[in-house]
Amino acid sequence: MLYKRSSELFVAANKVIPGGVNSPVRAFKGVGGTPIFVKEAKGAYLYDEDGNRLIDYINSWGPMILGHAYDPVVNAVIEKAKKGTSFGMPTELETQIAELAVSMVPNIDKIRFVNSGTEACMSAIRLARGYTKRDKIIKFSGCYHGHSDSFLIAAGSGLSTFGVPNSPGVTEGTAKDTLLANYNDIENVKALFEANKNEIAAIIIEPVAGNMGCIPPAKGFLEALRAVCSENEAMLIFDEVMTGFRLAKGGAQELYDIQADIVCFGKVIGGGLPVGAFAAREEIMNYLAPLGPVYQAGTLSGNPLAMAAGFEMLKALNSDAEIFNRLDQKTAYLEKGIHTVLTEANIQFTINRVGSMISVHFDANPVFDFETAKNGDNETFKKFFHGLLNRGVYIAPSAYETWFITDALSYKDLDFTIKAIEEVANEL
Ligand SMILES: *Cc1c(COP(=O)(O)O)cnc(C)c1O
């Protein structure tokens, strides 16, 4: 395939946008080559500026769970836009989407809408800290909760239980309040609670990790976190920005039957517009301004276009009893196909999958945390990525990302993809 126009556009973008992109992963640094510039998209397909058609396995990193330019969402946004795009005042639509979200997700009474997953997670930990009157939080290495300072933290060295900044610009003062634990390692979490008695406000976790490839929680792990939090009067925050409205109507809380104290949303909840949200039981949410002392606000929060898109998306998911089964079956079919062709080609690999989240790691050993995720062979991944791209299949341009399956994919698309993977595997 040719990427002449994309290459030209990338050169132009680089002159006025750092790295030519507005979010780093888009720059293809993990795989090399030129980012693809998208012209338009419909259903399961992207159409780029050079006229190539790509089957899309990223789907805007999750939101397009029903396919691109999904008609009910598009029409709702158009109709809303004609009536004004922002007021900075309450609208009935905000209550309607809030009622629907609260009815779909277990264990939440109230929800506050923000503009991104980053904002949702940032606000959730502020709320948890304010409510518990404690400063420290535990996060897991390899989990991503957006780019706010408290989360851009790497594990400290040696005996230190403190985190250290993993981006310049994050202060050590901030980093010292974030403790790092290994995913799926409950003893690690217990040791942190032991060493920081009555200081930990919350654990924040992706209940299915999606930002180091897909990593499912080990059996009993989420239950154990729930128990540790309850024992220590700390809050359990589920960052369901990826898993919410994807793994089930009620997200990972429903799938694993675990109750979190605060739940964060993003991606699917906005139907492709910039939306995040966080939610909890009433007594916790009432601790937020204007009812309570914890401050949180947003000029464009609850924006009518964003709410219209999100509301149509949630209505569509809520009214289709088979949607999550169908997504699971399509993804299972893909998993089986990939497994067969990679095995036949003698490739060392591991596939992780939960519902419609799936990732392929080029390492034969189990992948269950950040360390094991890093063992994957990145050179093989790069060839795999470009081989698929050349055949019109677009997966995430990084070995550390999950693929997000959309219901717009047909079994014909899946067969095409498996065939492409077979061809690429034979060249690896
Ligand atoms: C994408 C993501 C975020 C950040 O959301 P943005 O909308 O990119 O700010 C937070 N948490 C998880 C689990 C995510 O996948």
Coordinates of C-alpha atoms and ligand atoms in Angstrom, one line a residue, residues 23 61 115-119 121 143-147 206 208 210-211 239-243 265-267 275-276 404, ligand 1:
S23 CA -1.3 12.0 21.6
W61 CA -9.1 2.9 21.4
N115 CA -14.3 15.6 29.4
S116 CA -11.8 12.7 29.4
G117 CA -10.7 9.5 31.1
T118 CA -7.8 11.4 32.6
E119 CA -10.1 13.9 34.3
C121 CA -9.4 9.3 37.2
C143 CA -1.8 0.3 34.4
Y144 CA -2.7 3.6 32.8
H145 CA -5.1 6.1 34.4
G146 CA -4.5 9.1 32.1
H147 CA -1.7 11.6 32.2
E206 CA -7.8 -1.4 35.6
V208 CA -8.9 -5.9 33.3
G210 CA -5.6 -3.0 28.8
N211 CA -2.6 -0.7 28.6
D239 CA -10.8 2.5 36.3
E240 CA -13.3 1.2 33.8
V241 CA -12.4 3.7 31.1
M242 CA -11.7 0.7 28.8
T243 CA -13.8 -2.0 30.4
F265 CA -15.5 5.8 32.8
G266 CA -14.4 7.2 29.4
K267 CA -14.1 5.9 25.8
V275 CA -16.4 12.3 27.6
G276 CA -15.3 10.8 30.9
F404 CA -10.8 -3.5 20.7
Ligands
LIG1 C1 -7.7 5.7 27.9 C2 -7.6 5.5 29.4 C3 -7.5 6.6 30.3 C4 -7.4 8.0 29.9 O1 -8.5 8.4 29.2 P1 -8.3 9.7 28.2 O2 -9.7 10.0 27.7 O3 -7.3 9.3 27.2 O4 -7.8 10.8 29.1 C5 -7.6 6.3 31.7 N1 -7.7 5.0 32.1 C6 -7.7 3.9 31.2 C7 -7.9 2.6 31.7 C8 -7.7 4.2 29.9 O5 -7.7 3.1 29.0

